[in-house]
Short mmCIF file of C-alpha atoms in Angstrom, two decimals:
data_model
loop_
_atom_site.label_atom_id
_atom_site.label_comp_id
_atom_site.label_asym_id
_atom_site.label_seq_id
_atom_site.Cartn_x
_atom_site.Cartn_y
_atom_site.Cartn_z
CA UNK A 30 58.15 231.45 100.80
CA UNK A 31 55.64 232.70 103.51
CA UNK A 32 55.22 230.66 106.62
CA UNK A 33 51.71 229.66 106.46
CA UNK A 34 51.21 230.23 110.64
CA UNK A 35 49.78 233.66 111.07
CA UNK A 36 52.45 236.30 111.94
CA UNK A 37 52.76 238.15 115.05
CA UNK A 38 51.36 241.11 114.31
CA UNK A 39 53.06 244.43 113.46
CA UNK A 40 51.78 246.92 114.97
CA UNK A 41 53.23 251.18 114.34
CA UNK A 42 53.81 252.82 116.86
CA UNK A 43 50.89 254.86 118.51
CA UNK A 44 50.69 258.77 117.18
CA UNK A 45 51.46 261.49 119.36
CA UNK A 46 50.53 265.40 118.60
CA UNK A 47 52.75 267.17 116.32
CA UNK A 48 54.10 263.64 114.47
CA UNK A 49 53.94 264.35 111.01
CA UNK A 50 51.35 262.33 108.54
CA UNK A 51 52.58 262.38 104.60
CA UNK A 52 50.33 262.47 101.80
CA UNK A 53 51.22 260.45 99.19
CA UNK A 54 50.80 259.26 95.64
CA UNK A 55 51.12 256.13 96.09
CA UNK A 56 49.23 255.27 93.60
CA UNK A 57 47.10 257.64 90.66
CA UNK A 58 47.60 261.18 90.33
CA UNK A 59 46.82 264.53 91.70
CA UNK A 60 44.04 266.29 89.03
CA UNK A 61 44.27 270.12 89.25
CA UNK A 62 40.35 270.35 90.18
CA UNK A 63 41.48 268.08 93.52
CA UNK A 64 43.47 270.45 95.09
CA UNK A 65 41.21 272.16 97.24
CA UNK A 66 39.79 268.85 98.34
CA UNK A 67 43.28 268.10 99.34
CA UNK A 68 43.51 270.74 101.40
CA UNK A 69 40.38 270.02 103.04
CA UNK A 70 41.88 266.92 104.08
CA UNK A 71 45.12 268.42 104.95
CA UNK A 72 42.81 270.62 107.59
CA UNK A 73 41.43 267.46 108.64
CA UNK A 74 44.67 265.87 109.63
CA UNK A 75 45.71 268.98 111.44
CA UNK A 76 42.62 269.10 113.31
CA UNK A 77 43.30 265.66 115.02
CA UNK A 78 46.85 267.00 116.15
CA UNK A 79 49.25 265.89 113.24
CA UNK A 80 52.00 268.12 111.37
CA UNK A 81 51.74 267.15 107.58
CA UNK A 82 53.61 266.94 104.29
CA UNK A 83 53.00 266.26 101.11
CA UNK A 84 55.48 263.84 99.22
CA UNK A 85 57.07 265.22 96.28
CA UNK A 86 55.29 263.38 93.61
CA UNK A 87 52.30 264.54 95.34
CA UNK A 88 51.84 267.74 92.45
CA UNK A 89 48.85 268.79 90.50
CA UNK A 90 49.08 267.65 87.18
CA UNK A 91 51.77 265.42 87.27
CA UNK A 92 51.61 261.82 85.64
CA UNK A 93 52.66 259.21 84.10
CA UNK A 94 49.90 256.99 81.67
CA UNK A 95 46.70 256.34 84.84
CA UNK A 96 49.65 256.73 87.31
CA UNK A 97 51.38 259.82 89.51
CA UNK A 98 54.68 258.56 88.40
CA UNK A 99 56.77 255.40 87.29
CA UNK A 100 55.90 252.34 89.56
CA UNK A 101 59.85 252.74 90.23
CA UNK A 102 59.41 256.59 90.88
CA UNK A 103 56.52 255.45 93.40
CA UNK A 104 58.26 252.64 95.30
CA UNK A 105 61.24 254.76 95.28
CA UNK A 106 59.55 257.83 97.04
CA UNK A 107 57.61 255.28 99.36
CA UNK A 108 60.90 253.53 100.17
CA UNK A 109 62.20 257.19 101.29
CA UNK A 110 58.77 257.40 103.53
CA UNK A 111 59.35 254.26 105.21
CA UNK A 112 63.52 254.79 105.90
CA UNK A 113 62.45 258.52 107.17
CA UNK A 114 62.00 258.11 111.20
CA UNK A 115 60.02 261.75 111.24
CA UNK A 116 57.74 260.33 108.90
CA UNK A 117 54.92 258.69 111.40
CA UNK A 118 52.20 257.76 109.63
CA UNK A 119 51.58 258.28 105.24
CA UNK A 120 48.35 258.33 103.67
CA UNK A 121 47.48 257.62 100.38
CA UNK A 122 45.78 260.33 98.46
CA UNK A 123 44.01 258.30 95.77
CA UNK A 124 43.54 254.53 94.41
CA UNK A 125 44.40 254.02 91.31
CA UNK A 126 45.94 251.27 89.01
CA UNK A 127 49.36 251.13 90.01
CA UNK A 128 50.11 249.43 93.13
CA UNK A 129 50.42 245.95 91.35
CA UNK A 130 53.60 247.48 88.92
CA UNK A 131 55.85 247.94 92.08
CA UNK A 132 55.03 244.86 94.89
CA UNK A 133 58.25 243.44 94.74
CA UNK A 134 60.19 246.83 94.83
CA UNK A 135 58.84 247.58 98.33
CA UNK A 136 61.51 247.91 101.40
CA UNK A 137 60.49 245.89 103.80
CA UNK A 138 62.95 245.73 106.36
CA UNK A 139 62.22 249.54 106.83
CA UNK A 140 58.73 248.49 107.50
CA UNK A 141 60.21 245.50 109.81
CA UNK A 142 62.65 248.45 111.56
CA UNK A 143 59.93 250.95 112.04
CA UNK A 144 56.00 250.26 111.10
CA UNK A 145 54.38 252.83 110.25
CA UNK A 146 50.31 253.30 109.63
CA UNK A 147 49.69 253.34 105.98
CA UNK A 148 45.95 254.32 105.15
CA UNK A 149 43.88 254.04 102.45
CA UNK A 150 42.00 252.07 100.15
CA UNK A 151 40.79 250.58 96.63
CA UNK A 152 44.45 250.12 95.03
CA UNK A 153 45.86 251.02 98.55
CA UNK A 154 44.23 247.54 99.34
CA UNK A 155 46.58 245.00 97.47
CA UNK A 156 49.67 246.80 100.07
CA UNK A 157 47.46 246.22 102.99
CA UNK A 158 47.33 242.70 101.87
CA UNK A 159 50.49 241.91 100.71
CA UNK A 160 52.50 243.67 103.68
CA UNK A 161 50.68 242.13 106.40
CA UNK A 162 51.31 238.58 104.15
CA UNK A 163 55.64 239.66 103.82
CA UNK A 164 55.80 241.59 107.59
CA UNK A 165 52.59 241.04 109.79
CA UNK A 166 51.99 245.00 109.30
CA UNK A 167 48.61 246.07 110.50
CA UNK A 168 47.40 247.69 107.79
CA UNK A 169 44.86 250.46 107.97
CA UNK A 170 42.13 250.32 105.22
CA UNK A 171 40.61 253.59 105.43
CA UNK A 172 39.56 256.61 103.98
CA UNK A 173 42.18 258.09 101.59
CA UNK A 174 42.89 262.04 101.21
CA UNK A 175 41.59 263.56 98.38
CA UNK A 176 38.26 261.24 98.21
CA UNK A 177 37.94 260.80 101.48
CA UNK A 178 39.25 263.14 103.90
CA UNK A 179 38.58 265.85 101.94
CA UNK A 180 35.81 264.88 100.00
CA UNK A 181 33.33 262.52 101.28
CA UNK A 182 34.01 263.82 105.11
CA UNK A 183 33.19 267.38 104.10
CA UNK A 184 29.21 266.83 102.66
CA UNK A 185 28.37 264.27 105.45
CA UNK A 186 26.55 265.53 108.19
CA UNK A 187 28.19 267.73 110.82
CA UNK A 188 27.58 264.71 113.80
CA UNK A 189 29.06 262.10 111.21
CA UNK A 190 32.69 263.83 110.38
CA UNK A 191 33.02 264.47 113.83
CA UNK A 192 32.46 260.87 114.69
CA UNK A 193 34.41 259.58 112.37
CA UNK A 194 37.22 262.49 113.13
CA UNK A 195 37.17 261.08 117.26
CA UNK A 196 37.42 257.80 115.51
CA UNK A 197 40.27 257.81 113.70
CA UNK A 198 41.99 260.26 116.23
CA UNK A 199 41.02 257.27 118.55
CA UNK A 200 42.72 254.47 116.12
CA UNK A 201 45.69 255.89 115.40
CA UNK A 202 46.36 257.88 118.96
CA UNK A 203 45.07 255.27 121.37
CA UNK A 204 46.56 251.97 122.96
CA UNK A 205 43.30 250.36 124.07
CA UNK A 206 41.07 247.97 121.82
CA UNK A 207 38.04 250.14 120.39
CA UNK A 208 35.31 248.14 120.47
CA UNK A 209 32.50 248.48 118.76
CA UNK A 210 32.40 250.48 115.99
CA UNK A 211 29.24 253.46 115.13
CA UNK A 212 26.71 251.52 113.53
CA UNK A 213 23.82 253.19 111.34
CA UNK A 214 20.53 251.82 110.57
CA UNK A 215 22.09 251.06 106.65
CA UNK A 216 23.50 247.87 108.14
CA UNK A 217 22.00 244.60 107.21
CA UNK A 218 21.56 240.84 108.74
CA UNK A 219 22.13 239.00 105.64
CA UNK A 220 22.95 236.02 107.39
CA UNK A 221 22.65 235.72 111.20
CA UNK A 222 25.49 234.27 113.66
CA UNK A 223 28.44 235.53 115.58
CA UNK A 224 32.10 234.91 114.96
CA UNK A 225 35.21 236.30 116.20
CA UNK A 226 38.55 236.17 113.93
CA UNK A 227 41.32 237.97 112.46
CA UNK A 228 40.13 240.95 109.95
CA UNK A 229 41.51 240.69 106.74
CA UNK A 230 40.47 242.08 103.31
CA UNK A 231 39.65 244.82 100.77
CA UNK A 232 38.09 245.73 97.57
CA UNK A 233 37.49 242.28 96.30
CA UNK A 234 39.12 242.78 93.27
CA UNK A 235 42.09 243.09 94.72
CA UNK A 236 41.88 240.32 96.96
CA UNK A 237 41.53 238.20 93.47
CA UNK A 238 44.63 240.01 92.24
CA UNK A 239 46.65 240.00 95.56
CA UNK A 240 46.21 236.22 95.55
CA UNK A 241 47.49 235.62 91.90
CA UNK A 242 50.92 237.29 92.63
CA UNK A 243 53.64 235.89 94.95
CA UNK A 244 52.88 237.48 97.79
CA UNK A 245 49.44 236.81 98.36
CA UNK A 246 48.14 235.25 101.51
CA UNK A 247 48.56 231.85 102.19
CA UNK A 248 45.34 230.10 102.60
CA UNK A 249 46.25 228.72 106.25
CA UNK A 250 45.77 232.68 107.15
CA UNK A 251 42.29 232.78 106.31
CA UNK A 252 40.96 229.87 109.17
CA UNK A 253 38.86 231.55 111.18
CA UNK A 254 39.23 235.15 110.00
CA UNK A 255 36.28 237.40 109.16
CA UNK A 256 36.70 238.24 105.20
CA UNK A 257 35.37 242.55 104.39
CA UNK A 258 35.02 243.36 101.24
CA UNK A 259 33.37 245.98 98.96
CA UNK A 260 33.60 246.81 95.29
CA UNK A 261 33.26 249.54 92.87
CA UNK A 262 32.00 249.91 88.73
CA UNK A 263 31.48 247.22 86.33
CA UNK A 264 28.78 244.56 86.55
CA UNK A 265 27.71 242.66 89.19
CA UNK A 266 28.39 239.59 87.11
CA UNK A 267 31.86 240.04 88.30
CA UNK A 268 31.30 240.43 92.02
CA UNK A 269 29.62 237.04 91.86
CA UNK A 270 32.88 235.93 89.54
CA UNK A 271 35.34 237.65 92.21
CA UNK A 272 33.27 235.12 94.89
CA UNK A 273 33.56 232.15 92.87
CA UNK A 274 37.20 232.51 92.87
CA UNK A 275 37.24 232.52 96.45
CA UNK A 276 35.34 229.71 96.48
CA UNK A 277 37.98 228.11 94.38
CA UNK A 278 40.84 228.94 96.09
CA UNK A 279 39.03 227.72 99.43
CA UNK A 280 39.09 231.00 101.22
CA UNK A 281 35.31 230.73 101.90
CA UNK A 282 35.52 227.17 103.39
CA UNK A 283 38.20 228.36 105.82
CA UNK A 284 36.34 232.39 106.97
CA UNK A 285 34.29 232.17 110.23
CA UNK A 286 32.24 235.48 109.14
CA UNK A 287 31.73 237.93 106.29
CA UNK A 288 31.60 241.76 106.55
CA UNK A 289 30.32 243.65 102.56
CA UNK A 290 30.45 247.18 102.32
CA UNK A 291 28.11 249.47 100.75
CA UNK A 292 28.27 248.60 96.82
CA UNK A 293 28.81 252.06 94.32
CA UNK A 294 28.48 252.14 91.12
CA UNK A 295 27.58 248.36 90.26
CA UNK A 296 25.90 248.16 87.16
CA UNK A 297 22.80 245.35 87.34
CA UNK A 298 22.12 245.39 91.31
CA UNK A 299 18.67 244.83 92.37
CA UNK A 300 17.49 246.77 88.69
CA UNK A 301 13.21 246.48 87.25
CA UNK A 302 14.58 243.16 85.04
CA UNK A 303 14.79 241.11 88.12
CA UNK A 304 18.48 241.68 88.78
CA UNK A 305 19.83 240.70 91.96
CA UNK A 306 20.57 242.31 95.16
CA UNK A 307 23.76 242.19 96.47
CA UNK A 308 22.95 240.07 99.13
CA UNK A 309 21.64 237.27 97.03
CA UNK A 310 24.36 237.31 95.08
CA UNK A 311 26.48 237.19 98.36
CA UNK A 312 24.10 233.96 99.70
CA UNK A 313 24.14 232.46 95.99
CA UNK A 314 27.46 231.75 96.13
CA UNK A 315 27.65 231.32 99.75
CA UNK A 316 25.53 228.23 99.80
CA UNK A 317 25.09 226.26 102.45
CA UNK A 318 28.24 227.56 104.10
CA UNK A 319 26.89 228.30 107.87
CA UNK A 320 29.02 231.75 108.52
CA UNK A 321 27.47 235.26 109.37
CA UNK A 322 27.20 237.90 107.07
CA UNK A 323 26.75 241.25 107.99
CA UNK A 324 25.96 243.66 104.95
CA UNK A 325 25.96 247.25 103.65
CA UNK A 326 28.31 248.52 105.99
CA UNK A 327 30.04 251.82 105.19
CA UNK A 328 33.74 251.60 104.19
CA UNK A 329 35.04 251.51 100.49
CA UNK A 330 34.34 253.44 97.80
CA UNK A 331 30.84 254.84 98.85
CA UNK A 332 32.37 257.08 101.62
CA UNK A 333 32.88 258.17 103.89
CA UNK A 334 34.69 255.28 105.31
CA UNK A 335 34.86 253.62 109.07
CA UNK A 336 38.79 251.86 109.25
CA UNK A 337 39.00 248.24 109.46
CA UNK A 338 42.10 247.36 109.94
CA UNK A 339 43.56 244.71 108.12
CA UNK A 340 45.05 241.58 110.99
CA UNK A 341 43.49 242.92 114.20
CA UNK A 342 41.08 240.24 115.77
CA UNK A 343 37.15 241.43 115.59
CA UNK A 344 34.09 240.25 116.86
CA UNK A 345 30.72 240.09 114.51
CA UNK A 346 27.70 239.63 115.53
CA UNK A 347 25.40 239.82 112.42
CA UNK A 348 21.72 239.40 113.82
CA UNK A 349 22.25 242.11 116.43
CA UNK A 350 24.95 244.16 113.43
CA UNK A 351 28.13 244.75 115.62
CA UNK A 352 31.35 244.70 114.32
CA UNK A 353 33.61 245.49 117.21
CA UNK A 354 37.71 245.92 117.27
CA UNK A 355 38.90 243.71 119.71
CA UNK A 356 42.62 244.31 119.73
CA UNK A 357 44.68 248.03 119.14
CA UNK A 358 46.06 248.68 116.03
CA UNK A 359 48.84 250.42 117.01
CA UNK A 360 51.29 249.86 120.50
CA UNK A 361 52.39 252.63 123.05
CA UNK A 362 55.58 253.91 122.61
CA UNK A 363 58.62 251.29 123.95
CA UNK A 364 61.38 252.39 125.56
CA UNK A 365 63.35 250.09 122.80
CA UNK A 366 62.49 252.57 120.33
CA UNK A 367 60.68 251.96 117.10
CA UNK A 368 61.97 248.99 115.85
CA UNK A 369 60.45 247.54 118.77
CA UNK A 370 57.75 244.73 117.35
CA UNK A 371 54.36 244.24 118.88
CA UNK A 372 53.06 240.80 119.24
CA UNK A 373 49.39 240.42 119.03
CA UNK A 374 47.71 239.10 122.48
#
């Protein structure tokens, strides 16, 4: 059972130049007409200083069903990432549909021993979620390889990737809180106030999922925080149902703010046949729950993605749309080593 006080949080040691990253399947596979994408995003590591690797099951047409490998094969080579103290940092290179096959197969001692930043999102979500529920692990939902790093990055503008490139340099390299994160004029007030809290979330569908399993958050977790979440394909019927079950579960009676990200792909948002927007779906179900709610703000599945990572305290401030990172996600190097655990201030 999980104690229902929030954990001190576990925070992975701070990068230094030359640590090595891993790209990993952690998740779908590698398609053939990804590769140079991947390499983009291989430049894009090295750029900000890191040596990098890609994990064995990491190959061009490789897979198993939707997946790279086995959900054993998967945890197995993950396992081997997390025991390996060159390993510094691994980064998903897709989502997929696989992360829910090997949850219980994870090794977390080695996590407990030595935290390490794992990065990514969509499927990558449900480990964020359930390792910071089993270990306190800060986990880092933001852009993944292939998609990301190497795709989204390279067609926005020049000023953008190099933003976002100082950014996550910044997040994973640096010791002191960031603040506020870049805003762009895409952000929305949907619902005005200010509220400061611990960050947790993901794609909401795998919020909904992360809760039905055994290791989901308890609901004590969620007082105060501010709740993110974004989504990707099928109908917005389903966001709304994704909401509801929140609302059922009592996770939006306990959240001081919410954060949305952009929505992709959503079939029925804001059509000619009166559909609604986003927003008043968001408010719908919201009711007359008093929290801010800051909207359209870019991380998920649109791309390219700004990190929120998952268990760090935040500060939102809808009306004047700030979201700002109040605490590190990562601690300076201890003498002790890196089994040395951070406790959050």
């Amino acid at each position: 059972m999980t104690d229902p006080a929030p954990p001190q949080l576990l925070r992975p040691r701070a990068l230094r130049p030359g640590d090595l990253v891993v790209i990993a399947s952690l998740s779908g596979p590698l398609h053939a007409a990804y590769e140079p994408d991947l390499e983009q995003a291989i430049a894009v590591l090295e750029r900000m200083g890191f040596r990098v690797r890609r994990a064995p099951l990491l190959e061009a047409g490789r897979h198993r069903w939707w997946s790279a490998a086995t959900p054993a094969e998967i945890a197995e080579e993950f396992n081997a990432l997390l025991r390996d103290p060159e390993v510094r940092a691994i980064i998903a290179h897709d989502g997929g549909q696989t992360a829910l096959g090997y949850l219980d197969l994870i090794d977390v001692d080695a996590i407990v021993a030595d935290p390490k930043p794992i990065l990514g999102y969509s499927d990558i979500s449900l480990l964020h979620l359930v390792l910071h529920a089993r270990t306190g692990l800060v986990g880092f939902h933001a852009d993944l390889a292939t998609p990301g790093l190497g795709g989204a990055w390279q067609v926005a503008p020049p000023t953008r990737r190099a933003e976002l490139e100082r950014l996550y340099e910044t997040l994973l390299t640096g010791t002191e809180a960031i603040g506020a994160l870049p805003a762009t004029p895409s952000w929305e007030c949907w619902r005005a106030g200010r509220a400061e809290g611990r960050l947790l979330g993901g794609v909401i569908n795998r919020i909904v999922l992360a809760q039905a399993t055994p290791y989901g958050l308890p609901l004590e977790w969620f007082d105060g925080a501010v709740l993110f979440w974004e989504e990707m394909g099928g109908q917005a019927s389903y966001v709304w149902s994704y909401l509801h079950v929140l609302r059922h579960c009592g996770i939006l009676d306990r959240i001081s703010g919410m954060v949305v990200g952009v929505p992709y792909a959503i079939d029925g948002l804001g059509g000619p046949d009166a559909s609604p927007t986003l927003s008043e779906i968001v408010l719908d179900v919201l009711g007359d729950r008093d929290i801010p709610v800051l909207g359209n703000v870019e991380f998920g599945h649109a791309g390219p993605n700004l990190p929120m990572p998952v268990g760090i305290r935040v500060g939102l401030d809808a009306q004047q749309r700030t979201l700002s990172l109040l605490e590190p996600a990562v601690r300076a190097c201890a003498p002790a080593g890196p089994g040395t655990r951070s406790v959050s201030g």
